[in-house]
mmCIF file of C-alpha atoms in Angstrom:
data_model
loop_
_atom_site.group_PDB
_atom_site.id
_atom_site.type_symbol
_atom_site.label_atom_id
_atom_site.label_comp_id
_atom_site.label_asym_id
_atom_site.label_seq_id
_atom_site.Cartn_x
_atom_site.Cartn_y
_atom_site.Cartn_z
ATOM 1 C CA UNK A 1 -78.457 31.889 -29.214
ATOM 2 C CA UNK A 2 -79.912 29.133 -31.388
ATOM 3 C CA UNK A 3 -77.481 26.668 -32.872
ATOM 4 C CA UNK A 4 -76.414 27.308 -36.447
ATOM 5 C CA UNK A 5 -77.296 24.553 -38.918
ATOM 6 C CA UNK A 6 -75.339 23.431 -41.967
ATOM 7 C CA UNK A 7 -77.931 24.819 -44.364
ATOM 8 C CA UNK A 8 -78.213 28.171 -42.538
ATOM 9 C CA UNK A 9 -74.463 28.671 -42.526
ATOM 10 C CA UNK A 10 -74.134 27.750 -46.194
ATOM 11 C CA UNK A 11 -77.051 30.004 -47.180
ATOM 12 C CA UNK A 12 -75.574 32.880 -45.175
ATOM 13 C CA UNK A 13 -72.276 32.559 -47.018
ATOM 14 C CA UNK A 14 -74.038 32.482 -50.396
ATOM 15 C CA UNK A 15 -75.996 35.615 -49.438
ATOM 16 C CA UNK A 16 -72.824 37.428 -48.348
ATOM 17 C CA UNK A 17 -71.012 36.477 -51.561
ATOM 18 C CA UNK A 18 -73.942 37.823 -53.577
ATOM 19 C CA UNK A 19 -73.937 41.059 -51.571
ATOM 20 C CA UNK A 20 -70.203 41.423 -52.249
ATOM 21 C CA UNK A 21 -70.945 40.827 -55.946
ATOM 22 C CA UNK A 22 -68.764 37.726 -56.122
ATOM 23 C CA UNK A 23 -70.226 35.577 -58.941
ATOM 24 C CA UNK A 24 -71.083 32.041 -57.859
ATOM 25 C CA UNK A 25 -71.126 29.613 -60.809
ATOM 26 C CA UNK A 26 -72.422 26.656 -58.824
ATOM 27 C CA UNK A 27 -72.986 25.360 -55.316
ATOM 28 C CA UNK A 28 -73.533 21.765 -54.275
ATOM 29 C CA UNK A 29 -73.295 19.378 -51.377
ATOM 30 C CA UNK A 30 -69.986 17.562 -51.107
ATOM 31 C CA UNK A 31 -70.639 14.104 -52.616
ATOM 32 C CA UNK A 32 -68.027 12.577 -50.302
ATOM 33 C CA UNK A 33 -69.709 14.041 -47.248
ATOM 34 C CA UNK A 34 -66.441 15.565 -46.030
ATOM 35 C CA UNK A 35 -67.738 19.149 -46.036
ATOM 36 C CA UNK A 36 -71.050 20.998 -45.749
ATOM 37 C CA UNK A 37 -70.968 22.748 -49.139
ATOM 38 C CA UNK A 38 -68.798 23.207 -52.209
ATOM 39 C CA UNK A 39 -68.967 26.524 -54.088
ATOM 40 C CA UNK A 40 -67.376 27.406 -57.410
ATOM 41 C CA UNK A 41 -66.639 31.089 -57.972
ATOM 42 C CA UNK A 42 -66.241 32.565 -61.429
ATOM 43 C CA UNK A 43 -62.550 33.101 -62.182
ATOM 44 C CA UNK A 44 -61.337 30.726 -59.481
ATOM 45 C CA UNK A 45 -59.890 27.391 -60.554
ATOM 46 C CA UNK A 46 -60.192 25.816 -57.132
ATOM 47 C CA UNK A 47 -63.588 25.457 -55.418
ATOM 48 C CA UNK A 48 -64.494 26.734 -51.966
ATOM 49 C CA UNK A 49 -65.008 23.886 -49.504
ATOM 50 C CA UNK A 50 -67.314 25.131 -46.761
ATOM 51 C CA UNK A 51 -67.362 23.885 -43.157
ATOM 52 C CA UNK A 52 -70.124 25.091 -40.839
ATOM 53 C CA UNK A 53 -69.587 24.974 -37.067
ATOM 54 C CA UNK A 54 -71.296 26.819 -34.249
ATOM 55 C CA UNK A 55 -68.441 27.978 -32.003
ATOM 56 C CA UNK A 56 -65.422 25.780 -32.655
ATOM 57 C CA UNK A 57 -62.495 25.616 -30.268
ATOM 58 C CA UNK A 58 -58.935 26.164 -31.521
ATOM 59 C CA UNK A 59 -58.330 22.421 -31.121
ATOM 60 C CA UNK A 60 -61.385 21.696 -33.274
ATOM 61 C CA UNK A 61 -60.172 24.153 -35.891
ATOM 62 C CA UNK A 62 -56.788 22.461 -35.998
ATOM 63 C CA UNK A 63 -58.515 19.131 -36.571
ATOM 64 C CA UNK A 64 -60.448 20.625 -39.483
ATOM 65 C CA UNK A 65 -57.293 22.095 -40.988
ATOM 66 C CA UNK A 66 -55.479 18.772 -40.668
ATOM 67 C CA UNK A 67 -58.384 16.814 -42.146
ATOM 68 C CA UNK A 68 -58.447 18.964 -45.290
ATOM 69 C CA UNK A 69 -54.732 19.749 -45.604
ATOM 70 C CA UNK A 70 -54.151 17.717 -48.788
ATOM 71 C CA UNK A 71 -57.208 18.896 -50.718
ATOM 72 C CA UNK A 72 -56.690 21.099 -53.818
ATOM 73 C CA UNK A 73 -59.324 23.596 -52.743
ATOM 74 C CA UNK A 74 -59.882 26.784 -50.798
ATOM 75 C CA UNK A 75 -61.496 26.272 -47.408
ATOM 76 C CA UNK A 76 -63.913 28.513 -45.547
ATOM 77 C CA UNK A 77 -65.223 28.092 -41.999
ATOM 78 C CA UNK A 78 -68.645 29.549 -41.152
ATOM 79 C CA UNK A 79 -69.353 29.996 -37.431
ATOM 80 C CA UNK A 80 -71.589 31.934 -35.065
ATOM 81 C CA UNK A 81 -68.514 33.414 -33.472
ATOM 82 C CA UNK A 82 -64.772 33.202 -33.981
ATOM 83 C CA UNK A 83 -62.232 34.633 -31.566
ATOM 84 C CA UNK A 84 -59.138 36.507 -32.680
ATOM 85 C CA UNK A 85 -57.128 33.363 -31.890
ATOM 86 C CA UNK A 86 -59.424 31.232 -34.045
ATOM 87 C CA UNK A 87 -58.973 33.659 -36.920
ATOM 88 C CA UNK A 88 -55.212 33.639 -36.487
ATOM 89 C CA UNK A 89 -55.109 29.839 -36.813
ATOM 90 C CA UNK A 90 -57.321 29.931 -39.909
ATOM 91 C CA UNK A 91 -55.299 32.688 -41.560
ATOM 92 C CA UNK A 92 -52.010 30.924 -40.887
ATOM 93 C CA UNK A 93 -53.470 27.788 -42.454
ATOM 94 C CA UNK A 94 -54.720 29.618 -45.536
ATOM 95 C CA UNK A 95 -58.393 29.250 -44.605
ATOM 96 C CA UNK A 96 -61.090 31.846 -45.093
ATOM 97 C CA UNK A 97 -63.928 32.396 -42.632
ATOM 98 C CA UNK A 98 -67.317 33.952 -42.109
ATOM 99 C CA UNK A 99 -67.838 35.088 -38.522
ATOM 100 C CA UNK A 100 -71.612 35.544 -38.440
ATOM 101 C CA UNK A 101 -71.188 38.369 -35.934
ATOM 102 C CA UNK A 102 -70.019 40.486 -38.881
ATOM 103 C CA UNK A 103 -66.660 39.617 -40.495
ATOM 104 C CA UNK A 104 -65.694 37.763 -43.670
ATOM 105 C CA UNK A 105 -62.223 36.937 -44.959
ATOM 106 C CA UNK A 106 -61.487 35.175 -48.243
ATOM 107 C CA UNK A 107 -57.915 34.991 -49.534
ATOM 108 C CA UNK A 108 -58.205 33.214 -52.865
ATOM 109 C CA UNK A 109 -56.238 33.105 -56.119
ATOM 110 C CA UNK A 110 -57.875 36.210 -57.577
ATOM 111 C CA UNK A 111 -60.297 37.323 -54.876
ATOM 112 C CA UNK A 112 -59.070 39.036 -51.713
ATOM 113 C CA UNK A 113 -61.739 40.050 -49.196
ATOM 114 C CA UNK A 114 -61.246 41.021 -45.540
ATOM 115 C CA UNK A 115 -64.088 43.219 -44.364
ATOM 116 C CA UNK A 116 -66.764 43.856 -41.779
ATOM 117 C CA UNK A 117 -70.350 43.096 -42.779
ATOM 118 C CA UNK A 118 -73.736 43.452 -41.152
ATOM 119 C CA UNK A 119 -74.125 40.860 -38.355
ATOM 120 C CA UNK A 120 -76.039 37.724 -39.321
ATOM 121 C CA UNK A 121 -76.802 36.824 -35.703
ATOM 122 C CA UNK A 122 -77.946 38.897 -32.784
ATOM 123 C CA UNK A 123 -74.825 40.230 -31.099
ATOM 124 C CA UNK A 124 -75.191 40.983 -27.384
ATOM 125 C CA UNK A 125 -74.316 44.575 -26.623
ATOM 126 C CA UNK A 126 -72.033 43.419 -23.882
ATOM 127 C CA UNK A 127 -70.892 39.952 -22.942
ATOM 128 C CA UNK A 128 -70.544 39.135 -19.241
ATOM 129 C CA UNK A 129 -66.947 38.201 -20.107
ATOM 130 C CA UNK A 130 -66.277 41.840 -20.959
ATOM 131 C CA UNK A 131 -66.593 42.690 -17.257
ATOM 132 C CA UNK A 132 -64.291 41.961 -14.353
ATOM 133 C CA UNK A 133 -67.121 40.274 -12.457
ATOM 134 C CA UNK A 134 -67.999 38.038 -15.406
ATOM 135 C CA UNK A 135 -64.383 37.022 -15.890
ATOM 136 C CA UNK A 136 -63.990 36.296 -12.175
ATOM 137 C CA UNK A 137 -67.082 34.087 -12.142
ATOM 138 C CA UNK A 138 -65.943 32.312 -15.318
ATOM 139 C CA UNK A 139 -62.509 31.549 -13.861
ATOM 140 C CA UNK A 140 -64.122 30.235 -10.677
ATOM 141 C CA UNK A 141 -66.423 27.899 -12.647
ATOM 142 C CA UNK A 142 -63.561 26.672 -14.827
ATOM 143 C CA UNK A 143 -61.381 25.991 -11.786
ATOM 144 C CA UNK A 144 -64.121 24.256 -9.795
ATOM 145 C CA UNK A 145 -64.034 20.473 -9.519
ATOM 146 C CA UNK A 146 -67.726 20.086 -8.732
ATOM 147 C CA UNK A 147 -71.075 21.929 -8.467
ATOM 148 C CA UNK A 148 -71.092 25.329 -6.783
ATOM 149 C CA UNK A 149 -73.738 27.552 -5.224
ATOM 150 C CA UNK A 150 -74.080 31.230 -6.071
ATOM 151 C CA UNK A 151 -72.952 32.093 -2.549
ATOM 152 C CA UNK A 152 -69.959 29.819 -2.969
ATOM 153 C CA UNK A 153 -69.012 31.554 -6.208
ATOM 154 C CA UNK A 154 -69.354 34.944 -4.544
ATOM 155 C CA UNK A 155 -67.145 33.859 -1.649
ATOM 156 C CA UNK A 156 -64.460 32.415 -3.946
ATOM 157 C CA UNK A 157 -64.345 35.466 -6.195
ATOM 158 C CA UNK A 158 -64.956 38.264 -3.706
ATOM 159 C CA UNK A 159 -67.928 39.692 -5.651
ATOM 160 C CA UNK A 160 -71.419 40.389 -4.342
ATOM 161 C CA UNK A 161 -73.894 37.507 -4.352
ATOM 162 C CA UNK A 162 -76.261 39.485 -6.593
ATOM 163 C CA UNK A 163 -73.456 40.225 -9.061
ATOM 164 C CA UNK A 164 -72.366 36.582 -9.136
ATOM 165 C CA UNK A 165 -75.976 35.515 -9.766
ATOM 166 C CA UNK A 166 -76.365 37.980 -12.641
ATOM 167 C CA UNK A 167 -73.078 36.945 -14.268
ATOM 168 C CA UNK A 168 -73.993 33.271 -13.971
ATOM 169 C CA UNK A 169 -77.383 33.871 -15.604
ATOM 170 C CA UNK A 170 -75.750 35.797 -18.458
ATOM 171 C CA UNK A 171 -73.196 33.033 -19.046
ATOM 172 C CA UNK A 172 -76.048 30.525 -19.244
ATOM 173 C CA UNK A 173 -77.884 32.787 -21.697
ATOM 174 C CA UNK A 174 -74.825 32.697 -23.959
ATOM 175 C CA UNK A 175 -74.765 28.875 -23.711
ATOM 176 C CA UNK A 176 -71.353 28.985 -22.025
ATOM 177 C CA UNK A 177 -72.651 27.357 -18.842
ATOM 178 C CA UNK A 178 -75.124 24.486 -18.764
ATOM 179 C CA UNK A 179 -78.717 25.399 -17.982
ATOM 180 C CA UNK A 180 -79.676 25.150 -14.280
ATOM 181 C CA UNK A 181 -76.063 24.304 -13.470
ATOM 182 C CA UNK A 182 -72.679 25.815 -12.739
ATOM 183 C CA UNK A 183 -70.956 23.370 -15.081
ATOM 184 C CA UNK A 184 -69.150 24.904 -18.092
ATOM 185 C CA UNK A 185 -70.630 23.857 -21.427
ATOM 186 C CA UNK A 186 -67.734 21.854 -22.833
ATOM 187 C CA UNK A 187 -64.654 23.922 -23.593
ATOM 188 C CA UNK A 188 -66.591 26.897 -24.928
ATOM 189 C CA UNK A 189 -66.424 28.925 -21.699
ATOM 190 C CA UNK A 190 -62.636 28.624 -21.560
ATOM 191 C CA UNK A 191 -62.136 29.708 -25.161
ATOM 192 C CA UNK A 192 -64.672 32.515 -24.945
ATOM 193 C CA UNK A 193 -62.796 33.833 -21.907
ATOM 194 C CA UNK A 194 -59.429 33.277 -23.613
ATOM 195 C CA UNK A 195 -60.533 35.579 -26.417
ATOM 196 C CA UNK A 196 -60.815 38.376 -23.856
ATOM 197 C CA UNK A 197 -57.972 37.402 -21.534
ATOM 198 C CA UNK A 198 -55.353 40.099 -21.201
ATOM 199 C CA UNK A 199 -52.604 41.230 -18.918
ATOM 200 C CA UNK A 200 -53.262 44.736 -17.693
ATOM 201 C CA UNK A 201 -51.213 47.445 -19.359
ATOM 202 C CA UNK A 202 -49.568 48.428 -16.088
ATOM 203 C CA UNK A 203 -46.916 45.750 -16.408
ATOM 204 C CA UNK A 204 -43.485 46.602 -15.010
ATOM 205 C CA UNK A 205 -40.297 44.873 -16.156
ATOM 206 C CA UNK A 206 -37.939 44.797 -13.174
ATOM 207 C CA UNK A 207 -34.157 44.822 -13.486
ATOM 208 C CA UNK A 208 -34.077 41.981 -10.956
ATOM 209 C CA UNK A 209 -36.704 39.805 -9.366
ATOM 210 C CA UNK A 210 -37.437 40.068 -5.629
ATOM 211 C CA UNK A 211 -35.957 37.296 -3.511
ATOM 212 C CA UNK A 212 -38.214 35.977 -0.752
ATOM 213 C CA UNK A 213 -35.269 35.834 1.659
ATOM 214 C CA UNK A 214 -34.501 39.539 1.270
ATOM 215 C CA UNK A 215 -36.688 40.700 4.157
ATOM 216 C CA UNK A 216 -35.112 44.181 4.197
ATOM 217 C CA UNK A 217 -36.910 44.981 0.938
ATOM 218 C CA UNK A 218 -39.643 42.416 0.505
ATOM 219 C CA UNK A 219 -41.429 43.176 3.777
ATOM 220 C CA UNK A 220 -43.276 45.983 1.983
ATOM 221 C CA UNK A 221 -44.345 43.862 -0.975
ATOM 222 C CA UNK A 222 -46.839 41.461 0.588
ATOM 223 C CA UNK A 223 -45.328 38.389 -1.057
ATOM 224 C CA UNK A 224 -47.629 36.173 0.994
ATOM 225 C CA UNK A 225 -45.262 33.341 1.925
ATOM 226 C CA UNK A 226 -47.128 32.550 5.142
ATOM 227 C CA UNK A 227 -49.844 29.957 4.460
ATOM 228 C CA UNK A 228 -49.396 30.281 0.695
ATOM 229 C CA UNK A 229 -52.506 28.305 -0.217
ATOM 230 C CA UNK A 230 -54.913 30.246 1.997
ATOM 231 C CA UNK A 231 -53.606 33.814 1.765
ATOM 232 C CA UNK A 232 -53.285 36.244 -1.164
ATOM 233 C CA UNK A 233 -49.926 37.360 -2.491
ATOM 234 C CA UNK A 234 -47.561 37.170 -5.429
ATOM 235 C CA UNK A 235 -48.084 34.298 -7.874
ATOM 236 C CA UNK A 236 -45.881 32.949 -10.641
ATOM 237 C CA UNK A 237 -47.753 33.210 -13.953
ATOM 238 C CA UNK A 238 -47.257 32.664 -17.679
ATOM 239 C CA UNK A 239 -45.092 30.002 -19.274
ATOM 240 C CA UNK A 240 -43.119 29.207 -16.129
ATOM 241 C CA UNK A 241 -46.346 28.575 -14.237
ATOM 242 C CA UNK A 242 -47.700 26.383 -17.036
ATOM 243 C CA UNK A 243 -44.459 24.391 -17.058
ATOM 244 C CA UNK A 244 -44.764 23.809 -13.306
ATOM 245 C CA UNK A 245 -48.191 22.261 -13.908
ATOM 246 C CA UNK A 246 -46.876 20.002 -16.653
ATOM 247 C CA UNK A 247 -47.206 21.955 -19.890
ATOM 248 C CA UNK A 248 -44.631 20.747 -22.461
ATOM 249 C CA UNK A 249 -42.489 23.864 -22.551
ATOM 250 C CA UNK A 250 -38.728 23.888 -23.264
ATOM 251 C CA UNK A 251 -37.669 26.545 -20.755
ATOM 252 C CA UNK A 252 -34.186 27.635 -19.811
ATOM 253 C CA UNK A 253 -33.328 27.409 -16.147
ATOM 254 C CA UNK A 254 -32.482 31.113 -15.966
ATOM 255 C CA UNK A 255 -35.682 32.323 -17.649
ATOM 256 C CA UNK A 256 -36.880 35.463 -15.818
ATOM 257 C CA UNK A 257 -40.128 34.962 -13.879
ATOM 258 C CA UNK A 258 -43.436 36.740 -14.435
ATOM 259 C CA UNK A 259 -45.770 37.470 -11.527
ATOM 260 C CA UNK A 260 -49.299 38.548 -10.748
ATOM 261 C CA UNK A 261 -49.484 40.908 -7.775
ATOM 262 C CA UNK A 262 -52.569 41.955 -5.776
ATOM 263 C CA UNK A 263 -52.701 45.704 -6.389
ATOM 264 C CA UNK A 264 -51.203 48.836 -7.949
ATOM 265 C CA UNK A 265 -49.524 49.825 -4.690
ATOM 266 C CA UNK A 266 -47.406 46.657 -4.802
ATOM 267 C CA UNK A 267 -46.546 47.430 -8.419
ATOM 268 C CA UNK A 268 -45.281 50.904 -7.510
ATOM 269 C CA UNK A 269 -43.242 49.739 -4.515
ATOM 270 C CA UNK A 270 -41.583 46.942 -6.493
ATOM 271 C CA UNK A 271 -40.619 49.393 -9.202
ATOM 272 C CA UNK A 272 -39.059 51.720 -6.625
ATOM 273 C CA UNK A 273 -37.149 48.936 -4.866
ATOM 274 C CA UNK A 274 -35.926 46.900 -7.831
ATOM 275 C CA UNK A 275 -35.807 49.385 -10.681
ATOM 276 C CA UNK A 276 -37.517 49.211 -14.036
ATOM 277 C CA UNK A 277 -35.751 47.610 -16.980
ATOM 278 C CA UNK A 278 -35.342 49.788 -20.055
ATOM 279 C CA UNK A 279 -36.907 48.854 -23.351
ATOM 280 C CA UNK A 280 -33.556 48.007 -24.949
ATOM 281 C CA UNK A 281 -32.318 45.964 -21.968
ATOM 282 C CA UNK A 282 -32.434 42.172 -21.702
ATOM 283 C CA UNK A 283 -35.798 41.027 -20.427
ATOM 284 C CA UNK A 284 -36.178 41.145 -16.667
ATOM 285 C CA UNK A 285 -38.836 39.813 -14.347
ATOM 286 C CA UNK A 286 -42.280 41.287 -14.930
ATOM 287 C CA UNK A 287 -45.074 42.058 -12.518
ATOM 288 C CA UNK A 288 -48.639 43.027 -13.311
ATOM 289 C CA UNK A 289 -51.825 43.462 -11.314
ATOM 290 C CA UNK A 290 -54.028 40.415 -11.791
ATOM 291 C CA UNK A 291 -57.077 41.075 -13.989
ATOM 292 C CA UNK A 292 -59.072 38.716 -11.741
ATOM 293 C CA UNK A 293 -58.353 38.519 -8.034
ATOM 294 C CA UNK A 294 -58.675 34.740 -8.165
ATOM 295 C CA UNK A 295 -55.130 34.647 -9.590
ATOM 296 C CA UNK A 296 -53.615 35.925 -6.349
ATOM 297 C CA UNK A 297 -56.036 34.406 -3.830
ATOM 298 C CA UNK A 298 -55.846 30.832 -5.164
ATOM 299 C CA UNK A 299 -52.125 30.087 -5.190
ATOM 300 C CA UNK A 300 -50.339 26.782 -4.897
ATOM 301 C CA UNK A 301 -47.166 25.748 -3.111
ATOM 302 C CA UNK A 302 -45.342 24.187 -6.052
ATOM 303 C CA UNK A 303 -42.352 23.076 -4.007
ATOM 304 C CA UNK A 304 -44.487 21.675 -1.196
ATOM 305 C CA UNK A 305 -46.566 19.706 -3.703
ATOM 306 C CA UNK A 306 -43.438 18.290 -5.323
ATOM 307 C CA UNK A 307 -44.141 20.036 -8.635
ATOM 308 C CA UNK A 308 -41.044 22.221 -8.713
ATOM 309 C CA UNK A 309 -37.967 23.282 -6.793
ATOM 310 C CA UNK A 310 -39.029 26.896 -7.216
ATOM 311 C CA UNK A 311 -39.992 28.588 -3.958
ATOM 312 C CA UNK A 312 -42.567 30.871 -5.563
ATOM 313 C CA UNK A 313 -46.279 30.104 -5.287
ATOM 314 C CA UNK A 314 -47.907 29.407 -8.652
ATOM 315 C CA UNK A 315 -51.294 30.355 -10.131
ATOM 316 C CA UNK A 316 -54.086 27.824 -10.686
ATOM 317 C CA UNK A 317 -53.636 25.690 -13.851
ATOM 318 C CA UNK A 318 -56.636 27.402 -15.486
ATOM 319 C CA UNK A 319 -54.969 30.803 -15.045
ATOM 320 C CA UNK A 320 -51.703 29.405 -16.432
ATOM 321 C CA UNK A 321 -53.587 27.972 -19.430
ATOM 322 C CA UNK A 322 -55.326 31.302 -20.074
ATOM 323 C CA UNK A 323 -51.947 33.034 -19.970
ATOM 324 C CA UNK A 324 -50.668 30.596 -22.597
ATOM 325 C CA UNK A 325 -53.417 31.615 -25.007
ATOM 326 C CA UNK A 326 -51.826 35.063 -25.195
ATOM 327 C CA UNK A 327 -48.886 33.466 -27.036
ATOM 328 C CA UNK A 328 -51.046 32.961 -30.118
ATOM 329 C CA UNK A 329 -50.794 29.813 -32.201
ATOM 330 C CA UNK A 330 -47.718 28.599 -30.311
ATOM 331 C CA UNK A 331 -49.533 28.786 -26.989
ATOM 332 C CA UNK A 332 -52.528 26.931 -28.384
ATOM 333 C CA UNK A 333 -50.293 24.144 -29.696
ATOM 334 C CA UNK A 334 -48.786 23.770 -26.225
ATOM 335 C CA UNK A 335 -52.267 23.655 -24.684
ATOM 336 C CA UNK A 336 -53.186 20.653 -26.810
ATOM 337 C CA UNK A 337 -50.636 18.579 -24.853
ATOM 338 C CA UNK A 338 -51.086 20.321 -21.492
ATOM 339 C CA UNK A 339 -52.808 18.031 -18.997
ATOM 340 C CA UNK A 340 -52.842 19.294 -15.398
ATOM 341 C CA UNK A 341 -52.192 16.786 -12.608
ATOM 342 C CA UNK A 342 -54.838 14.718 -10.852
ATOM 343 C CA UNK A 343 -57.247 16.822 -8.844
ATOM 344 C CA UNK A 344 -57.556 19.543 -11.489
ATOM 345 C CA UNK A 345 -59.846 19.567 -14.512
ATOM 346 C CA UNK A 346 -58.716 20.120 -18.087
ATOM 347 C CA UNK A 347 -61.251 22.615 -19.425
ATOM 348 C CA UNK A 348 -59.616 23.586 -22.735
#
């Protein structure tokens, strides 16, 4: 995908406004150089201040919002692609946007538009991040601390070498991984994956959490407490996991844990042994099958590493950070101040 330019983005917005029959009185470059274009719509007292970016990260969007917060104008961001999280931040901040993949939203004094439009860029029929293999490869690249070979990626993720090679090539084609490299292209790979990151629907809320010392019941669950960092098993996820790695989260000591487990069989057995919490009950521990196997094969001994007193193994910091993005704007704010310890890369 070629990089969007200021003039292309501004022209695209003008074309879309004309197609929507929104009368533009004037358009001009910002004389102060603080924005890419200023548009005046008929009937609107305040102008539209246009920012054009290719694929901004949530952190970059927050910087834009902060930079323009005191201006008496409407603001619109034009981008090649915007994730649902990006749009949420913009909407909460009162910004409009044009996602060139086919969506415009303007929420002005007298004009309210929120509609799909014909795509202005070529939209791939299917992103590699829409597949389990693509997500697994992406997580592996984000978690890596140095260059990797295709065979190394395949070994770390448990996918076929040919599948890993194809996914890597597709990620490069989308400019999410640097050409002729396995290095993520800035933070774009993380945020592109975050836009598709989900916890599988087969999540069970348990009345009580398993206790590793309860061998009479846990022997069937494959907790994986032998050689935690080299064997698969249960892994603490979500906000508790992020807090273990240093995310600034005010958590109560009795907060119920959330876990990734290796397979559906474990999910069923845990439900039978510990009971499922009812919808109207206080929140219990939750377990869900990991969407990428990396979450349960790359676990860390938090207590042994001096990160926590908790005996449960914890997911990789990248997995914990991806989980945080599911908390919307709050999770993204926490990520801005989340810096994993030495030995792990910050890729968001």
